[in-house]
PDB file of C-alpha atoms in Angstrom:
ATOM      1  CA  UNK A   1       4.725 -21.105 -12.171  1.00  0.00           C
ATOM      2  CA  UNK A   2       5.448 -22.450  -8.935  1.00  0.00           C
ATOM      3  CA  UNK A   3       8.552 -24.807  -8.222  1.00  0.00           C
ATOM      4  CA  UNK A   4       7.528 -28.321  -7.059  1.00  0.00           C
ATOM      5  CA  UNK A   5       7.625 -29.335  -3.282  1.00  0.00           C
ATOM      6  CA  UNK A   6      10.482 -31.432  -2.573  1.00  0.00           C
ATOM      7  CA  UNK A   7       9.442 -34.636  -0.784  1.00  0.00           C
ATOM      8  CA  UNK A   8      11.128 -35.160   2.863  1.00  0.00           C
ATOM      9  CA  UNK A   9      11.743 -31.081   2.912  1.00  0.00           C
ATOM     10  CA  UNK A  10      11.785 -28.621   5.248  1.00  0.00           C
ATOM     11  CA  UNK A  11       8.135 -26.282   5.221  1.00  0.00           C
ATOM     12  CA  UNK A  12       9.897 -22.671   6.183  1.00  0.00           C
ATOM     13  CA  UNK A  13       7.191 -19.940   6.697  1.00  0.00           C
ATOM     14  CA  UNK A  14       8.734 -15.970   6.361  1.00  0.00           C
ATOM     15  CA  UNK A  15       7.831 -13.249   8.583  1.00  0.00           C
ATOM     16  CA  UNK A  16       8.070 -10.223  10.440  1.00  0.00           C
ATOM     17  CA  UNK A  17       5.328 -11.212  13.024  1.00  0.00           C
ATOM     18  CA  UNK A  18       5.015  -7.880  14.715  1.00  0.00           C
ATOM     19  CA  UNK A  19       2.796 -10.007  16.168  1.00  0.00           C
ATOM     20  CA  UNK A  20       2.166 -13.430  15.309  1.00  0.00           C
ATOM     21  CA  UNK A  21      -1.410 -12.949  14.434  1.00  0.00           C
ATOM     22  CA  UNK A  22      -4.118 -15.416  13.183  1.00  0.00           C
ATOM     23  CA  UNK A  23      -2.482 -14.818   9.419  1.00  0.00           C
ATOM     24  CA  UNK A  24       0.163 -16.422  10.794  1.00  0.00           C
ATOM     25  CA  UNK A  25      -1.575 -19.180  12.494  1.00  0.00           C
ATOM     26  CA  UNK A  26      -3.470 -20.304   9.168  1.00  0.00           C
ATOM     27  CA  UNK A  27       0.108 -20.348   7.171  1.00  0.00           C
ATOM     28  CA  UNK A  28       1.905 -22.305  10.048  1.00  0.00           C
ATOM     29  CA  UNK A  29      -0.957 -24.534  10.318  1.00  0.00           C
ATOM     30  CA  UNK A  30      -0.716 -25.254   6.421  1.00  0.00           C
ATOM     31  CA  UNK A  31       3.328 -25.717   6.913  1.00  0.00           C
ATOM     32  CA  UNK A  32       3.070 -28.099   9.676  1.00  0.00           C
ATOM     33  CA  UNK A  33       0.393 -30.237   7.752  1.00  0.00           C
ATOM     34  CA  UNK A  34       2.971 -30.212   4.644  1.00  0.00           C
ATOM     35  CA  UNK A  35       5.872 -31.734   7.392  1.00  0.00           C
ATOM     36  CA  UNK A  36       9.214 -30.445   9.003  1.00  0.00           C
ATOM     37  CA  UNK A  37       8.512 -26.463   9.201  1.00  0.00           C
ATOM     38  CA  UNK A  38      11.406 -23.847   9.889  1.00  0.00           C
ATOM     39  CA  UNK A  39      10.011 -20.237  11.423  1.00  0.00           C
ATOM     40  CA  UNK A  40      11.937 -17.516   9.857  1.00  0.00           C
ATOM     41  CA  UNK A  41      11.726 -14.184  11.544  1.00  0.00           C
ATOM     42  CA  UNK A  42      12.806 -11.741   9.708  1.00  0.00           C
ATOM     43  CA  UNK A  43      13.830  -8.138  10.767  1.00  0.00           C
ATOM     44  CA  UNK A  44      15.496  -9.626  13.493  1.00  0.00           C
ATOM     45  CA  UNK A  45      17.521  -6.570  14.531  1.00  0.00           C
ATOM     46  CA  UNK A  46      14.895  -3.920  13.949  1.00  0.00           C
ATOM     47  CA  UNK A  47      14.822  -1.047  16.032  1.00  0.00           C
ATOM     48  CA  UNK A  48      11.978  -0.814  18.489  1.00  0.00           C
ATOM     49  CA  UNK A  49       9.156   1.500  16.526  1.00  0.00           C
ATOM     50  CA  UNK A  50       5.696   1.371  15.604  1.00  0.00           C
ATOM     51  CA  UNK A  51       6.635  -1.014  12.876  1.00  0.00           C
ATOM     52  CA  UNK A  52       8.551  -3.157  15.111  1.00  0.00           C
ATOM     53  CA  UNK A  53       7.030  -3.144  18.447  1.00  0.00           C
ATOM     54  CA  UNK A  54       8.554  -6.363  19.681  1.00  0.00           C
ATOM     55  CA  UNK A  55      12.585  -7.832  19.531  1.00  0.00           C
ATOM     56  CA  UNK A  56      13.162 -10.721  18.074  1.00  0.00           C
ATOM     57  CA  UNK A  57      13.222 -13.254  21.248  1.00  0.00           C
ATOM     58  CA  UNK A  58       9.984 -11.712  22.286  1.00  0.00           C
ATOM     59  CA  UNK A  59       8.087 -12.699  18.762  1.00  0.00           C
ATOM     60  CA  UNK A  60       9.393 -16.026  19.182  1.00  0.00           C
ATOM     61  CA  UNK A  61       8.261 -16.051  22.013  1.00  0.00           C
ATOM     62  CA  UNK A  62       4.821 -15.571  20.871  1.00  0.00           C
ATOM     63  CA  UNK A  63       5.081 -18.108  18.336  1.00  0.00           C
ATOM     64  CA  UNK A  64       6.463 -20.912  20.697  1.00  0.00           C
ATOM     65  CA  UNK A  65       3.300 -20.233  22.816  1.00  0.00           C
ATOM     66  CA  UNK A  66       1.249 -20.684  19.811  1.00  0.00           C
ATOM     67  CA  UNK A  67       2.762 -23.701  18.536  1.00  0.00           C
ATOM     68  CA  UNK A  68       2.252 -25.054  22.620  1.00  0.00           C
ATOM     69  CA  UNK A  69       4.936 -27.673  22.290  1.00  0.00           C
ATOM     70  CA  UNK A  70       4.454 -28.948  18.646  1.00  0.00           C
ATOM     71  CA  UNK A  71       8.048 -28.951  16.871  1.00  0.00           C
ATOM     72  CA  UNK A  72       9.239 -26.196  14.671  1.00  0.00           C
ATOM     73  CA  UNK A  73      12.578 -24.506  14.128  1.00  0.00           C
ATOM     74  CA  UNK A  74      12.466 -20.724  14.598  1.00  0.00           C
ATOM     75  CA  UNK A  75      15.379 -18.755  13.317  1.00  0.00           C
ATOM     76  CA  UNK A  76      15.888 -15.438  13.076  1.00  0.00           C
ATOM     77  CA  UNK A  77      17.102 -13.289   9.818  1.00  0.00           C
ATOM     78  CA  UNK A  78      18.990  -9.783   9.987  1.00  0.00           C
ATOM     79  CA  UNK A  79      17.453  -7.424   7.395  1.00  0.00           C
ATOM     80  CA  UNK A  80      20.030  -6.463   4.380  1.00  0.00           C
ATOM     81  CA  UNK A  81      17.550  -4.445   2.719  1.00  0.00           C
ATOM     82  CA  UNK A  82      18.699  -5.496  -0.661  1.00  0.00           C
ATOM     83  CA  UNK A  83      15.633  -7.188  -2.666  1.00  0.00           C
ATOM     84  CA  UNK A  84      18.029  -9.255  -5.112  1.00  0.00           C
ATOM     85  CA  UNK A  85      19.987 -10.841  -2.644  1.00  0.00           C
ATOM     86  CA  UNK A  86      17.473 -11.608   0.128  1.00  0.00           C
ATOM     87  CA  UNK A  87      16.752 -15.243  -0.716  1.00  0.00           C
ATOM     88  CA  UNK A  88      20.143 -16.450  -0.958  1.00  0.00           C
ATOM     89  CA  UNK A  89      20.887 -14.133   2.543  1.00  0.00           C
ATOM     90  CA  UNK A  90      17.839 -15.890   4.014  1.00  0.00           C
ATOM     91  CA  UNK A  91      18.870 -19.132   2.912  1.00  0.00           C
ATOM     92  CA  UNK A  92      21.771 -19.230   4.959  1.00  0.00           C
ATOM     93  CA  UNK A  93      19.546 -19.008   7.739  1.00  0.00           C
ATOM     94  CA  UNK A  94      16.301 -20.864   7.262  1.00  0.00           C
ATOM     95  CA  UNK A  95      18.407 -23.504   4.689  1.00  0.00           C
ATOM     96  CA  UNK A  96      16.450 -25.008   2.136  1.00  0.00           C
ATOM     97  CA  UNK A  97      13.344 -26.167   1.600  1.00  0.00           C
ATOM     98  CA  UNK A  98      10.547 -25.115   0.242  1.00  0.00           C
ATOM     99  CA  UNK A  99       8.605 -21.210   1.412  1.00  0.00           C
ATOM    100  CA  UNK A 100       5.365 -21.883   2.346  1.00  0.00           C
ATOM    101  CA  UNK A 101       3.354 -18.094   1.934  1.00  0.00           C
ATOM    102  CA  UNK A 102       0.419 -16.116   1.192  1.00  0.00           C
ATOM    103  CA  UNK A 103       2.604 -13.333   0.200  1.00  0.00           C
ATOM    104  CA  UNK A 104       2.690 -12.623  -3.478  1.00  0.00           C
ATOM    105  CA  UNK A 105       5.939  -9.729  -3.487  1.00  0.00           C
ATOM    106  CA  UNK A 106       7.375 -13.197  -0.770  1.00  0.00           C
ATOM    107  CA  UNK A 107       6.164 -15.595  -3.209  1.00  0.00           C
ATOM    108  CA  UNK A 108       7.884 -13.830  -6.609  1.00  0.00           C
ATOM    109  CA  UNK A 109      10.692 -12.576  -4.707  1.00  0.00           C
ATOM    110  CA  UNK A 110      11.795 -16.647  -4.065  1.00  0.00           C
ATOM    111  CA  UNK A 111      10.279 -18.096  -7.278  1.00  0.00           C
ATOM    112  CA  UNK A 112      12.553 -15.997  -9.314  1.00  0.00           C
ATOM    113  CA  UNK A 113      15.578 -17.400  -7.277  1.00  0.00           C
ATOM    114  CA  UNK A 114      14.346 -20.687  -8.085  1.00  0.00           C
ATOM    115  CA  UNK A 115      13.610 -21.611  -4.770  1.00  0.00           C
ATOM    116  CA  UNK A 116      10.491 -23.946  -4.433  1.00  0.00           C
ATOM    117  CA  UNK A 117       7.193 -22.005  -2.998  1.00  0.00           C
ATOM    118  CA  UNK A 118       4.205 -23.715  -1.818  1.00  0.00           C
ATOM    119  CA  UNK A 119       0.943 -20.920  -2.467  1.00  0.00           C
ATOM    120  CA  UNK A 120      -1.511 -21.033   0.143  1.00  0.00           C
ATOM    121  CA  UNK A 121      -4.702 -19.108  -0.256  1.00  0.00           C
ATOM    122  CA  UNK A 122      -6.070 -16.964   2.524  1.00  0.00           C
ATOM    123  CA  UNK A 123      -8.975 -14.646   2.383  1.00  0.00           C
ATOM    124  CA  UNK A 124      -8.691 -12.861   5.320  1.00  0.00           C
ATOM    125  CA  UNK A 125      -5.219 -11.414   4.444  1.00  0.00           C
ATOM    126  CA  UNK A 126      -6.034  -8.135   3.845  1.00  0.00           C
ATOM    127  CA  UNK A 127      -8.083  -7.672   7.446  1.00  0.00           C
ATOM    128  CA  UNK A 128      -4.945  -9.157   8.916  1.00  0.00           C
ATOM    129  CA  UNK A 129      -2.108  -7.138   7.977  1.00  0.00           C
ATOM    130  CA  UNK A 130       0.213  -6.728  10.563  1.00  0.00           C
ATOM    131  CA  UNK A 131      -0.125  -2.887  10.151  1.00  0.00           C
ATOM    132  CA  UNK A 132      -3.672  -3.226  10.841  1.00  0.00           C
ATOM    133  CA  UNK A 133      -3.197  -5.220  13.720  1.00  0.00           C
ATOM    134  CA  UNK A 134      -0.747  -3.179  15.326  1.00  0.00           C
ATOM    135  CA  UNK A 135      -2.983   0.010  15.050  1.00  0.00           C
ATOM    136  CA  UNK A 136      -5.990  -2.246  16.719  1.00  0.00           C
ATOM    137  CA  UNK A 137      -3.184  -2.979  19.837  1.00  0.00           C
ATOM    138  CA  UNK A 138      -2.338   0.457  19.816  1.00  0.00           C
ATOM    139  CA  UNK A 139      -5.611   1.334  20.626  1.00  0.00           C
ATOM    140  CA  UNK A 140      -5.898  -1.368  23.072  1.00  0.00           C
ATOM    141  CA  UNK A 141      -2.563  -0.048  24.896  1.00  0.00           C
ATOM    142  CA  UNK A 142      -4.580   2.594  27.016  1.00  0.00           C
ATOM    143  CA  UNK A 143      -7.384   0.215  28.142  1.00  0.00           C
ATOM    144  CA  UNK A 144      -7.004  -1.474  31.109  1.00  0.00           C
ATOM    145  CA  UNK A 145      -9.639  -3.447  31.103  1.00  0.00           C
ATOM    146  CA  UNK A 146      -8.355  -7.029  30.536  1.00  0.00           C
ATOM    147  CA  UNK A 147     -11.534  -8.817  29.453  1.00  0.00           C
ATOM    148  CA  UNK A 148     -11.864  -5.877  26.882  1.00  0.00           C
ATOM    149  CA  UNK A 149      -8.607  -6.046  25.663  1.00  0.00           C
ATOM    150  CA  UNK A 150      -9.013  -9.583  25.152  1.00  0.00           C
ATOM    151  CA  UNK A 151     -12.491  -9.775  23.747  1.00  0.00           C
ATOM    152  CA  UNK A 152     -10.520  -7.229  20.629  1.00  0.00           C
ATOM    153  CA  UNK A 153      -7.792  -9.015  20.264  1.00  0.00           C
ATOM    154  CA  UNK A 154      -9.023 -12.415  19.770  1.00  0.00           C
ATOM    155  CA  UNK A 155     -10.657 -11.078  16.525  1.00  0.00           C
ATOM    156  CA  UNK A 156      -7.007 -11.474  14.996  1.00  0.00           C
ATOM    157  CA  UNK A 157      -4.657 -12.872  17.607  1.00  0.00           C
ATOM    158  CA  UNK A 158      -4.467 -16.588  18.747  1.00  0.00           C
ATOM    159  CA  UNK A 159      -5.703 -16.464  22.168  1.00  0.00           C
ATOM    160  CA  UNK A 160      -2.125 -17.826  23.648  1.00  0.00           C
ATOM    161  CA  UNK A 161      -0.513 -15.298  21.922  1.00  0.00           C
ATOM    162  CA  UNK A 162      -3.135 -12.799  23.807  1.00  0.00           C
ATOM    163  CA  UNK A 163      -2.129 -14.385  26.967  1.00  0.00           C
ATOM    164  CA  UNK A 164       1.314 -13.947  26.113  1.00  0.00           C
ATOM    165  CA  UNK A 165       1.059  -9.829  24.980  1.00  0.00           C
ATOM    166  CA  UNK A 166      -1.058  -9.523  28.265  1.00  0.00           C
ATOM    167  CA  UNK A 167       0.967 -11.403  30.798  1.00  0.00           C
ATOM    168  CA  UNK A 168       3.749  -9.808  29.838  1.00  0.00           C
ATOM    169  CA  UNK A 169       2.665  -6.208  29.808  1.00  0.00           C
ATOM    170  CA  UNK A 170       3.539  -5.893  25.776  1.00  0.00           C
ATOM    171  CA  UNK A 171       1.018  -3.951  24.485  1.00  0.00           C
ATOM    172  CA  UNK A 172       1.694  -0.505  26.668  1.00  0.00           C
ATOM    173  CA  UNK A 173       5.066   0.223  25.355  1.00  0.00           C
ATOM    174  CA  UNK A 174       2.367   0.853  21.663  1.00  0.00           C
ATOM    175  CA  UNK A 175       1.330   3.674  23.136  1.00  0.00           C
ATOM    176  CA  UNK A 176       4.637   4.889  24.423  1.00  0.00           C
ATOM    177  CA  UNK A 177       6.342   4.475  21.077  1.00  0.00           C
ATOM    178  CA  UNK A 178       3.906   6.814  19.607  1.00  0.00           C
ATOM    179  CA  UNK A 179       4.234   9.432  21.800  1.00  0.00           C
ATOM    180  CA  UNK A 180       6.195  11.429  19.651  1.00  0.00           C
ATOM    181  CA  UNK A 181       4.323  10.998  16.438  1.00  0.00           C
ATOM    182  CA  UNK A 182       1.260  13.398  15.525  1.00  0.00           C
ATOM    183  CA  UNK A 183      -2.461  12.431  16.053  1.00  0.00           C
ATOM    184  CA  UNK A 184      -3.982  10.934  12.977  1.00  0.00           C
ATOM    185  CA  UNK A 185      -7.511  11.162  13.853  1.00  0.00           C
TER     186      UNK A 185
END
């Protein structure tokens, strides 16, 4: 069962968003319509990889062009790789509130902490996991035809945040990374 939403709290929506993709965009719509919403990004001190793509500044980036001047918080939230003790970790840097997710390992993981969750259904989660969209920008990395690139990425990626990986030349250094790592074709 899921704890009850506080009244006058703060909506905090958890994720990696490597990138901020239209998953994202449906969750941080439904946190914004709730009230007060806090951006958590977590991994914040990932190494660049496949997995992690993009630094911290650089996602929020992303999500402050998305969000085009509406107020959020965005924090950010050093990994500690340590399941048990992630919520109260994360805590002291998103504060409390209630978790607004789609996540259901995210939505146990801070139910059983007794933190409040607010569930929000998305179908589309599957087609939009950040995985998946990385491999689709990957691809994208050695075509340098903009309209092309664009025309892809808007399948699953807010069109600002499009801008934003095309104006500033983000999606190349996919390719790079993956250099050294065999062809799975």
């Amino acid at each position: 069962m899921l704890n009850p939403i506080l009244s006058d709290n703060m909506f905090i929506v958890l994720g990696r968003f490597q990138p901020f993709h239209n998953g994202h965009a449906h969750l941080l719509e439904a946190a914004l319509a709730l009230g007060p919403t806090t951006i958590a990004i977590g991994s914040s001190e990932a190494e660049m990889s496949m997995n992690n793509p993009w630094d911290a500044d650089e996602r929020a980036q992303m999500i402050r062009e998305y969000l085009d001047g509406r107020d959020a918080k965005i924090v950010q939230i050093p990994d500690i790789n340590d399941p048990p003790n992630w919520v109260e970790h994360a805590k002291g840097f998103h504060g409390d509130g209630t978790l607004v997710t789609s996540d259901e390992e995210t939505k146990n993981l801070y139910s059983e902490s007794d933190f409040p969750v607010h569930w929000v259904d998305y179908s589309q989660r599957e087609s939009l996991e950040g995985w998946r969209v990385r491999l689709t920008l990957k691809m994208l990395s050695t075509v340098y035809e903009q309209d092309g690139q664009k025309q892809v990425m808007l399948a699953s990626i807010p069109e600002k945040v499009v801008n934003w990986l095309i104006d500033n030349d983000a999606l190349h250094r996919l390719y790079s990374i993956s250099q050294g790592l065999e062809h799975q074709g």
